[in-house]
PDB file of C-alpha atoms in Angstrom:
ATOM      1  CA  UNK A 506      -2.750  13.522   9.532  1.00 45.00           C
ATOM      2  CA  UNK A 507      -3.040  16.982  11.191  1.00 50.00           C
ATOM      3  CA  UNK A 508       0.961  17.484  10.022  1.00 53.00           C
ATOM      4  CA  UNK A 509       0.102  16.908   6.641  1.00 53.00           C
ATOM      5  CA  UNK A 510      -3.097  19.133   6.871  1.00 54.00           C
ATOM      6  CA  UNK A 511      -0.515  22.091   8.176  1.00 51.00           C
ATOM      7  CA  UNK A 512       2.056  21.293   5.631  1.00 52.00           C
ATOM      8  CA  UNK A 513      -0.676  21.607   2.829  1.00 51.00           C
ATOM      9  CA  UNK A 514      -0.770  25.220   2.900  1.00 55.00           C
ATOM     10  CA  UNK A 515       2.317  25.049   1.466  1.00 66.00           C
ATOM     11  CA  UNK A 516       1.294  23.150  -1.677  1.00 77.00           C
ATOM     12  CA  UNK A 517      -1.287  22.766  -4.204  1.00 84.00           C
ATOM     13  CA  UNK A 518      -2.748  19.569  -3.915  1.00 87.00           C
ATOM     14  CA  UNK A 519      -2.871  17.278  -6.912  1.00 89.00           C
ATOM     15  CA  UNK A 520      -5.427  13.826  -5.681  1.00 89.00           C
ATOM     16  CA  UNK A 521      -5.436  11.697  -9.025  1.00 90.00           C
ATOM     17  CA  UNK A 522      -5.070   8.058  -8.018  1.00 91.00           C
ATOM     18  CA  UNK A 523      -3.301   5.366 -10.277  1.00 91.00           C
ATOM     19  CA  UNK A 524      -5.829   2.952 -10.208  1.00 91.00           C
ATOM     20  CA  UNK A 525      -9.407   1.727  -8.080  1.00 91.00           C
ATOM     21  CA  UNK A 526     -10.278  -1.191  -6.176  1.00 93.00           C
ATOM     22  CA  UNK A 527     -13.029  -3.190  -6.964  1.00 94.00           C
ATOM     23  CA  UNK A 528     -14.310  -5.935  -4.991  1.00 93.00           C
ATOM     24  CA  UNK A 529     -14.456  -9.703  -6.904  1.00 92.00           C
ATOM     25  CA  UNK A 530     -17.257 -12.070  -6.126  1.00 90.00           C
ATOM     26  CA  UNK A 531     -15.397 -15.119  -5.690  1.00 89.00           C
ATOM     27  CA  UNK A 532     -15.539 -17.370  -3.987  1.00 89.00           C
ATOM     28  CA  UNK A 533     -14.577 -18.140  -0.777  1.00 92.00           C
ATOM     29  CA  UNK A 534     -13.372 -21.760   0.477  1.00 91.00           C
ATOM     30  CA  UNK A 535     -14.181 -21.221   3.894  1.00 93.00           C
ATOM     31  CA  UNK A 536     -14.536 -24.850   5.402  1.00 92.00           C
ATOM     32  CA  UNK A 537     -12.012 -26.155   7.794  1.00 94.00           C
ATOM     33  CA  UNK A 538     -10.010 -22.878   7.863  1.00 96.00           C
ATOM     34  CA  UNK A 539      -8.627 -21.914  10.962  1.00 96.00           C
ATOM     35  CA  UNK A 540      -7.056 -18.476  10.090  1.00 96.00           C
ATOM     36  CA  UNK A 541      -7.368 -15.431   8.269  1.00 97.00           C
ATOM     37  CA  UNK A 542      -4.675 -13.260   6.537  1.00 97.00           C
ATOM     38  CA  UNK A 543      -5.044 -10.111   5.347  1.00 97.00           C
ATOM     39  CA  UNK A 544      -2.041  -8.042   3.837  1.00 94.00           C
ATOM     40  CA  UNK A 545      -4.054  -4.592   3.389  1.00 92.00           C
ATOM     41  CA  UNK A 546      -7.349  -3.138   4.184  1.00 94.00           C
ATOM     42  CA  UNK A 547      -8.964  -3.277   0.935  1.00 95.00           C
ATOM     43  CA  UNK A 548      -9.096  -7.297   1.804  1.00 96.00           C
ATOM     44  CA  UNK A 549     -10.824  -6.716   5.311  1.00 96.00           C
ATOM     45  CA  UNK A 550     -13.375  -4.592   3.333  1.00 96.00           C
ATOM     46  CA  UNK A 551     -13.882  -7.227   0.953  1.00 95.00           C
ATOM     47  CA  UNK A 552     -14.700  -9.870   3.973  1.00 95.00           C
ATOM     48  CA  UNK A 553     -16.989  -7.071   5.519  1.00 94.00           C
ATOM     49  CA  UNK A 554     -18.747  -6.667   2.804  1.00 94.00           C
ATOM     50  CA  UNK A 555     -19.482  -9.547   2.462  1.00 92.00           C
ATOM     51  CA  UNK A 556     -20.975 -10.515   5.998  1.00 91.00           C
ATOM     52  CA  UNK A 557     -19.310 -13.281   6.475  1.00 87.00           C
ATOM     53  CA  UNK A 558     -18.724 -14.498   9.887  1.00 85.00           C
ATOM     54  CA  UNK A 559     -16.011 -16.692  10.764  1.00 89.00           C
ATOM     55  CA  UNK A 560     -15.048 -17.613  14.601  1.00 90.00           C
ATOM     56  CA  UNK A 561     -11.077 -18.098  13.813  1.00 95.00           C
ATOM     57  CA  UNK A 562      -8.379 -15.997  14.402  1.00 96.00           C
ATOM     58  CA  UNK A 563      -6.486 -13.548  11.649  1.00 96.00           C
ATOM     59  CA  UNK A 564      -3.161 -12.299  10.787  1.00 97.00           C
ATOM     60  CA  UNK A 565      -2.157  -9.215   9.600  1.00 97.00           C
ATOM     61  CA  UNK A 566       0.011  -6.661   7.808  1.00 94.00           C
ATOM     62  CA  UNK A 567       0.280  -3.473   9.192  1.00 89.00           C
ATOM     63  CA  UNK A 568      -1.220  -1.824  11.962  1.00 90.00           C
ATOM     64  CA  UNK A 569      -3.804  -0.210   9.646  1.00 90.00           C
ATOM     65  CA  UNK A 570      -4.578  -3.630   8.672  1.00 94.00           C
ATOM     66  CA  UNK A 571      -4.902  -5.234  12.146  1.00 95.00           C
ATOM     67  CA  UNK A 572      -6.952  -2.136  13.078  1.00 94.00           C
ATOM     68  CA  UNK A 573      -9.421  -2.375  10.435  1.00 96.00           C
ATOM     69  CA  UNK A 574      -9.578  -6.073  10.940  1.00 96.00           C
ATOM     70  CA  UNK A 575     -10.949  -5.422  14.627  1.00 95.00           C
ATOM     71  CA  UNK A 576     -13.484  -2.606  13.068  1.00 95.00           C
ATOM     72  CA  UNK A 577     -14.766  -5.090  11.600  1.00 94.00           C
ATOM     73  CA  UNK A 578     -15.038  -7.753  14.337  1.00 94.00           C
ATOM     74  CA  UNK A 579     -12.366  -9.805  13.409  1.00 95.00           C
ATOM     75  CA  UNK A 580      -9.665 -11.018  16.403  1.00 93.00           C
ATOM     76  CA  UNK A 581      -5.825  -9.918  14.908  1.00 95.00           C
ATOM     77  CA  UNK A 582      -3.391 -12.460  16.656  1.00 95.00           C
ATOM     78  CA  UNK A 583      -0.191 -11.880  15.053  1.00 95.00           C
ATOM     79  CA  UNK A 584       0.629  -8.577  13.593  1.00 95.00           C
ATOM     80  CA  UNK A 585       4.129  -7.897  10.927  1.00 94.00           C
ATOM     81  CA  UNK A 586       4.809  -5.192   9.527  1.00 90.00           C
ATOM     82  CA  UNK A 587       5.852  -6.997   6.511  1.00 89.00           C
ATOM     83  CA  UNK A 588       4.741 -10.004   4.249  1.00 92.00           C
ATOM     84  CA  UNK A 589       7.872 -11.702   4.878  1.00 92.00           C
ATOM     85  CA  UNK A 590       7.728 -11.053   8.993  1.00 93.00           C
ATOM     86  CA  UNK A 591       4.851 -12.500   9.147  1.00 95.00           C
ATOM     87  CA  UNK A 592       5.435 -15.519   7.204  1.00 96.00           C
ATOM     88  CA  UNK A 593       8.401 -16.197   9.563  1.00 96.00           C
ATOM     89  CA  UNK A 594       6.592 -15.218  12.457  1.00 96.00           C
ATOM     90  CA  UNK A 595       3.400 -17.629  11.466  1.00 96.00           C
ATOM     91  CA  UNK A 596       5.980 -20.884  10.634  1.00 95.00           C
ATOM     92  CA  UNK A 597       7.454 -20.232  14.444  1.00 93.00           C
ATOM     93  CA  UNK A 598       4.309 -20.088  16.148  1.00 92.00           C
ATOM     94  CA  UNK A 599       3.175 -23.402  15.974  1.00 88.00           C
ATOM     95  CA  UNK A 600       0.181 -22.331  14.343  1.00 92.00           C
ATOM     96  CA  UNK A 601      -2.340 -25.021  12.370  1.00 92.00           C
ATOM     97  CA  UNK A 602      -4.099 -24.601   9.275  1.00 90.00           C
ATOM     98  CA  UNK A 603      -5.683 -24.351   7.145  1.00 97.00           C
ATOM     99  CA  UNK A 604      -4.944 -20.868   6.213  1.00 97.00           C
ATOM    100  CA  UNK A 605      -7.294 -18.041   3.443  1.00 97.00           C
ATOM    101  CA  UNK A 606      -5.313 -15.381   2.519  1.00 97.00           C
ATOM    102  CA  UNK A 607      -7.462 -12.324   1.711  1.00 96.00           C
ATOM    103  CA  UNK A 608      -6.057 -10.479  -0.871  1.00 95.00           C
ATOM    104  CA  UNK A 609      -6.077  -8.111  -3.882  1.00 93.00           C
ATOM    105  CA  UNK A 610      -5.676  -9.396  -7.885  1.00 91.00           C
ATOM    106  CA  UNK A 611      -2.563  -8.006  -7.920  1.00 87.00           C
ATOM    107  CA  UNK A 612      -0.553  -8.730  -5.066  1.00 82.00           C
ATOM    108  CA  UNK A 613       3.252  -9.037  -3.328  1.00 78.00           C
ATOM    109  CA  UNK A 614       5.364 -11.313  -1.043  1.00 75.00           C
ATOM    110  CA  UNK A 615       4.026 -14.901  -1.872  1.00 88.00           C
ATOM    111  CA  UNK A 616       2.243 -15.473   1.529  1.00 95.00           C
ATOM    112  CA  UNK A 617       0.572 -18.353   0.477  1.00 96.00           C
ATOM    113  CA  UNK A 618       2.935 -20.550  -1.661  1.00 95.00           C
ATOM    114  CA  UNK A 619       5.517 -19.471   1.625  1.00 95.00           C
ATOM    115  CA  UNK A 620       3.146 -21.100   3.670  1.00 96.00           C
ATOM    116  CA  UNK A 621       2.282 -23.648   2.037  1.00 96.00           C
ATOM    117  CA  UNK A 622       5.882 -24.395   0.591  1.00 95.00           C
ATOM    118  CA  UNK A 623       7.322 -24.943   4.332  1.00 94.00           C
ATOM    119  CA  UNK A 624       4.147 -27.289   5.747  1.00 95.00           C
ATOM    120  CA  UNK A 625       1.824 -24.799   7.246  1.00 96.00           C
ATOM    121  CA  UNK A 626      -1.287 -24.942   4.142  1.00 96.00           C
ATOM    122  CA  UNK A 627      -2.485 -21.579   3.283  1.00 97.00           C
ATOM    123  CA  UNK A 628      -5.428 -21.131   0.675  1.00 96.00           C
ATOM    124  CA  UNK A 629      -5.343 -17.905  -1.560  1.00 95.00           C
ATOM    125  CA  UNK A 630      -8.323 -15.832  -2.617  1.00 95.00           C
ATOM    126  CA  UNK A 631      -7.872 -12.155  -4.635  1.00 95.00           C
ATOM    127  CA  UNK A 632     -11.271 -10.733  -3.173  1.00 95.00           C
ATOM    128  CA  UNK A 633     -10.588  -7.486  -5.114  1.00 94.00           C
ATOM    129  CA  UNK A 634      -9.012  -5.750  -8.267  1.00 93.00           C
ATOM    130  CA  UNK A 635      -7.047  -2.818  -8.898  1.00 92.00           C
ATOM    131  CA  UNK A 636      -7.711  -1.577 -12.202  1.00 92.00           C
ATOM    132  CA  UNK A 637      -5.553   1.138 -14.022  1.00 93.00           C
ATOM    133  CA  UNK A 638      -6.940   4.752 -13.641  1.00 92.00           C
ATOM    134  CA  UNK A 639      -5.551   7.243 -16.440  1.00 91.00           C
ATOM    135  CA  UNK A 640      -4.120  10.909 -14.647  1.00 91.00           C
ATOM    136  CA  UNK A 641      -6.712  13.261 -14.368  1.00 92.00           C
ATOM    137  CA  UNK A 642      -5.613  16.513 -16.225  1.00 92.00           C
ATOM    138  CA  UNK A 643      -4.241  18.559 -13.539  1.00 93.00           C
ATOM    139  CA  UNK A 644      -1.816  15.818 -12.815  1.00 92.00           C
ATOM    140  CA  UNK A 645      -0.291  14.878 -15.708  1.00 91.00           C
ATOM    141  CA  UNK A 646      -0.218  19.098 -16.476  1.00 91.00           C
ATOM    142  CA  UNK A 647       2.016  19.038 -12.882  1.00 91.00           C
ATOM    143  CA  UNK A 648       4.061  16.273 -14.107  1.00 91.00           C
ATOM    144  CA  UNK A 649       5.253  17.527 -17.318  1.00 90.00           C
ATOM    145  CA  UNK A 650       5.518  21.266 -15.612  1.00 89.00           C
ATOM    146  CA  UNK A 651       8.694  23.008 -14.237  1.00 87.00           C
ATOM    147  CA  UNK A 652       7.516  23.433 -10.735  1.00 87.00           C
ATOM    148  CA  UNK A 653       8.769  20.499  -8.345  1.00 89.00           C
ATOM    149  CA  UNK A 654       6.039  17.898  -7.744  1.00 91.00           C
ATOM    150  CA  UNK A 655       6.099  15.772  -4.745  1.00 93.00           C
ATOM    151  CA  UNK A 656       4.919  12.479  -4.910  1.00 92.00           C
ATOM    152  CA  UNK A 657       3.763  10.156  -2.065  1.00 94.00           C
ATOM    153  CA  UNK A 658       4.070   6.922  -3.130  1.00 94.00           C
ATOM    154  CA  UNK A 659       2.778   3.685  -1.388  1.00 91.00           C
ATOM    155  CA  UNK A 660       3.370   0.387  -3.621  1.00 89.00           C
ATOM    156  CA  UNK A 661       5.049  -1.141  -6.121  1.00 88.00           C
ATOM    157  CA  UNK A 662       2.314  -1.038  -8.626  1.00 89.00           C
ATOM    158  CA  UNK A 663       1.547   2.411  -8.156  1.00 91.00           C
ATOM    159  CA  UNK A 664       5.513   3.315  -8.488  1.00 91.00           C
ATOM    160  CA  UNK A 665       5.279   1.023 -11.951  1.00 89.00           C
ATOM    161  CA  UNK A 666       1.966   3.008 -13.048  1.00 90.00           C
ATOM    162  CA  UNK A 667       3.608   6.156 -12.114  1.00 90.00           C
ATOM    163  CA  UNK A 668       7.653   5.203 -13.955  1.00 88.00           C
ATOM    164  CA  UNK A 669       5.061   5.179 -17.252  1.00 88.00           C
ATOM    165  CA  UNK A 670       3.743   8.483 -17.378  1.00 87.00           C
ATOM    166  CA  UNK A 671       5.862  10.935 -19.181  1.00 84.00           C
ATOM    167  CA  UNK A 672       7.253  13.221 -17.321  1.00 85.00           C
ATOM    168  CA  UNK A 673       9.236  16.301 -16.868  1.00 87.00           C
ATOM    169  CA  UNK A 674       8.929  18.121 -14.133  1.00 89.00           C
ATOM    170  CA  UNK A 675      11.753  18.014 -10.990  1.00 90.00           C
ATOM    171  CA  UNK A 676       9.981  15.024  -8.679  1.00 92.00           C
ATOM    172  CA  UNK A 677      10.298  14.419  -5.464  1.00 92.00           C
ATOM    173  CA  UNK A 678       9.267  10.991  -3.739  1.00 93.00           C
ATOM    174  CA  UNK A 679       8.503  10.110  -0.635  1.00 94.00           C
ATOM    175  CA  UNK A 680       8.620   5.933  -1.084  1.00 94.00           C
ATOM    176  CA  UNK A 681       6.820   3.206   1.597  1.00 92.00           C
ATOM    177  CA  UNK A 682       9.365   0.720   1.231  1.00 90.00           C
ATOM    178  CA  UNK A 683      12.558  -0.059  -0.827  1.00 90.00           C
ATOM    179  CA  UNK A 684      10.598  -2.353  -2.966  1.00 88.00           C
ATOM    180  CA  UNK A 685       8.776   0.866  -4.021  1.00 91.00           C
ATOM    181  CA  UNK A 686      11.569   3.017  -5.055  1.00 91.00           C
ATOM    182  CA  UNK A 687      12.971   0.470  -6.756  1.00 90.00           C
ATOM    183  CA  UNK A 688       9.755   0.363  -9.240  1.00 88.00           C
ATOM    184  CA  UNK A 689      10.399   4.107  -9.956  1.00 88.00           C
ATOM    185  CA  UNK A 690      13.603   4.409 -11.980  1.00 79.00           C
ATOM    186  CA  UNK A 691      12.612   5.967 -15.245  1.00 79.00           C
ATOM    187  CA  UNK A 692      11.520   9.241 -13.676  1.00 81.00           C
ATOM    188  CA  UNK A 693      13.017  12.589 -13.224  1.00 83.00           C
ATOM    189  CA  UNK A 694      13.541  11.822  -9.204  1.00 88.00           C
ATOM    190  CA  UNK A 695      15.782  14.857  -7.891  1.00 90.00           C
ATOM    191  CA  UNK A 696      15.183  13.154  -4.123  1.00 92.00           C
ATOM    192  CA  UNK A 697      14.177  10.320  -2.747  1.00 94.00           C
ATOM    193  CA  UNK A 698      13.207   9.187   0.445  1.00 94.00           C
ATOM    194  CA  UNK A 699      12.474   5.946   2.003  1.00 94.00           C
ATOM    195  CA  UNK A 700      10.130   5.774   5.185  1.00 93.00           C
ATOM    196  CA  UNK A 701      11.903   4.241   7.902  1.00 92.00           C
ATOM    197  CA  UNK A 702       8.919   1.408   8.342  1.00 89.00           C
ATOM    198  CA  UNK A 703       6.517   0.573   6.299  1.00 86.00           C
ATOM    199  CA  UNK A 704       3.520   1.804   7.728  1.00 83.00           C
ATOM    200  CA  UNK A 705       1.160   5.106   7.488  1.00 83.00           C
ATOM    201  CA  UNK A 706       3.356   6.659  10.923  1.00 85.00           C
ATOM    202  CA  UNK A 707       6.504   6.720   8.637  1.00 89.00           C
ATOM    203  CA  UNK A 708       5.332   7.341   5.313  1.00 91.00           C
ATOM    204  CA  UNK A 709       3.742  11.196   6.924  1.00 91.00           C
ATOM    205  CA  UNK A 710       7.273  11.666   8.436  1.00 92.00           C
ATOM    206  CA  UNK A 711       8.944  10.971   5.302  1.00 93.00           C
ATOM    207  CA  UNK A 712       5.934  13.041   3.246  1.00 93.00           C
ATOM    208  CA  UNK A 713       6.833  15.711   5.376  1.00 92.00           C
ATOM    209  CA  UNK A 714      10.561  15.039   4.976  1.00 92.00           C
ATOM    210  CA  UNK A 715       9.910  15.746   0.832  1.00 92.00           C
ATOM    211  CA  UNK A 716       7.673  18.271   1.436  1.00 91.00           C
ATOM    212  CA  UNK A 717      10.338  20.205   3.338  1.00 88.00           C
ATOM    213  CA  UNK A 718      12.807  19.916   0.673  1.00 89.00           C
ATOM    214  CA  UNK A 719      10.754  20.598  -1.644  1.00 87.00           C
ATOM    215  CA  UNK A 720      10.108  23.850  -0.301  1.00 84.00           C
ATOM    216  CA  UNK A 721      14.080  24.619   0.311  1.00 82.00           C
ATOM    217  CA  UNK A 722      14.287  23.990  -3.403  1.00 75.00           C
ATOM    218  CA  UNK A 723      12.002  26.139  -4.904  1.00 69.00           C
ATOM    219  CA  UNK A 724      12.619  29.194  -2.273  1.00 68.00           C
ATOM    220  CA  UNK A 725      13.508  32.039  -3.901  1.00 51.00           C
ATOM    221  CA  UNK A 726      13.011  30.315  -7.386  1.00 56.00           C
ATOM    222  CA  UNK A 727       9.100  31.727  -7.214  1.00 54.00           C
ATOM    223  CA  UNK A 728       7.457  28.066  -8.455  1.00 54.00           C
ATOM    224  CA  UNK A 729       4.733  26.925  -6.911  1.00 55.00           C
ATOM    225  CA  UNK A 730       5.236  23.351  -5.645  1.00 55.00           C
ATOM    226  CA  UNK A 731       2.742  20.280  -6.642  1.00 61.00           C
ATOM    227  CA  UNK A 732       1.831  17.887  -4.161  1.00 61.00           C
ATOM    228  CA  UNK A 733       0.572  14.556  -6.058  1.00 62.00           C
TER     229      UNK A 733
END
């Protein structure tokens, strides 16, 4: 993240996050499962934490997934940078279950009912919440300001908690995924761009991308930039 660090002279940083995670106590249905998913990190924390240990394989999204899974002494077999690539890649590779999917209360990309729909059984678990988190001041002053305020933005629900806030100010997005820009219509969006893949590589080129334009806009104009 040293590009970003550079870049942030630039900018006044705005951190005010649109909602927490909390780990669940649920329950786990660990017997006869053969495989572990896990679609983010927060779900590889949540089977840290709770010192389980389970000699099967696990599947991942994202390379920040896979790499917290081995932190944690898990084995990633298959990694996709996708929900939907690695449903296709798990049905092709012959793999038995049963599956747990690892995942948060509020979730994307049907992993399980895929699974389970086209014969390979996969359990489902949410092992953690994501309650709502209000803008601190600071933010919701940069949002309703005149200064452009660039906005990294890496999921669906945050682009849904953010399209509620009222806002004024010129914004400029840098999205993780179509799926995310999608979720952002209502807002004042004067640029938008997409990362190229949907991992954390892409997302700082395409934060940098914003940030750059950003800056072209308000040269000259004397603003001073928000970065949310």
């Amino acid at each position: 993240m040293a590009e970003l660090d550079r870049a942030g002279g630039r900018f006044r940083p705005v951190v005010s996050p649109l909602f927490e995670i909390v780990q669940t106590e649920t329950a786990l249905p660990l017997d006869g499962v053969k495989g572990l998913i896990f679609s983010s990190v927060h779900g590889v924390a949540a089977w840290k934490a709770r010192g389980l240990k389970l000699q099967v394989p696990c599947y991942t999204v994202g390379q920040a997934t896979a790499q917290a899974a081995q932190a944690a002494g898990l084995r990633p077999a298959v990694v996709q940078p996708t929900a939907a690539s690695l449903v296709k890649e798990l049905l092709g590779a012959g793999i038995e279950g049963p599956l747990l999917h690892l995942h948060g209360t509020h979730t994307r990309g049907d992993i399980a009912r895929r699974l389970t729909f086209d014969g390979l059984y996969t359990r489902a678990v949410a092992v953690y919440d994501q309650p709502e988190l209000a803008l601190n001041e600071t933010a919701r002053a940069a949002l309703v300001g005149d200064a452009p305020v660039v906005a990294p933005v890496f999921s669906p629900r945050t682009a849904s908690l953010l399209a509620q806030e009222r806002a004024k100010a010129p914004l400029l997005v840098a999205a993780m995924s179509e799926a995310v820009a999608l979720a952002l219509p209502p807002l004042h969006i004067v640029f938008l761009k997409v990362a190229d893949r949907p991992d954390s590589g892409a997302m700082v080129t395409a934060v940098l991308e914003t940030l750059d334009r950003a800056q072209a806009q308000i040269k000259g104009s004397g603003a001073s930039p928000d970065e949310g």
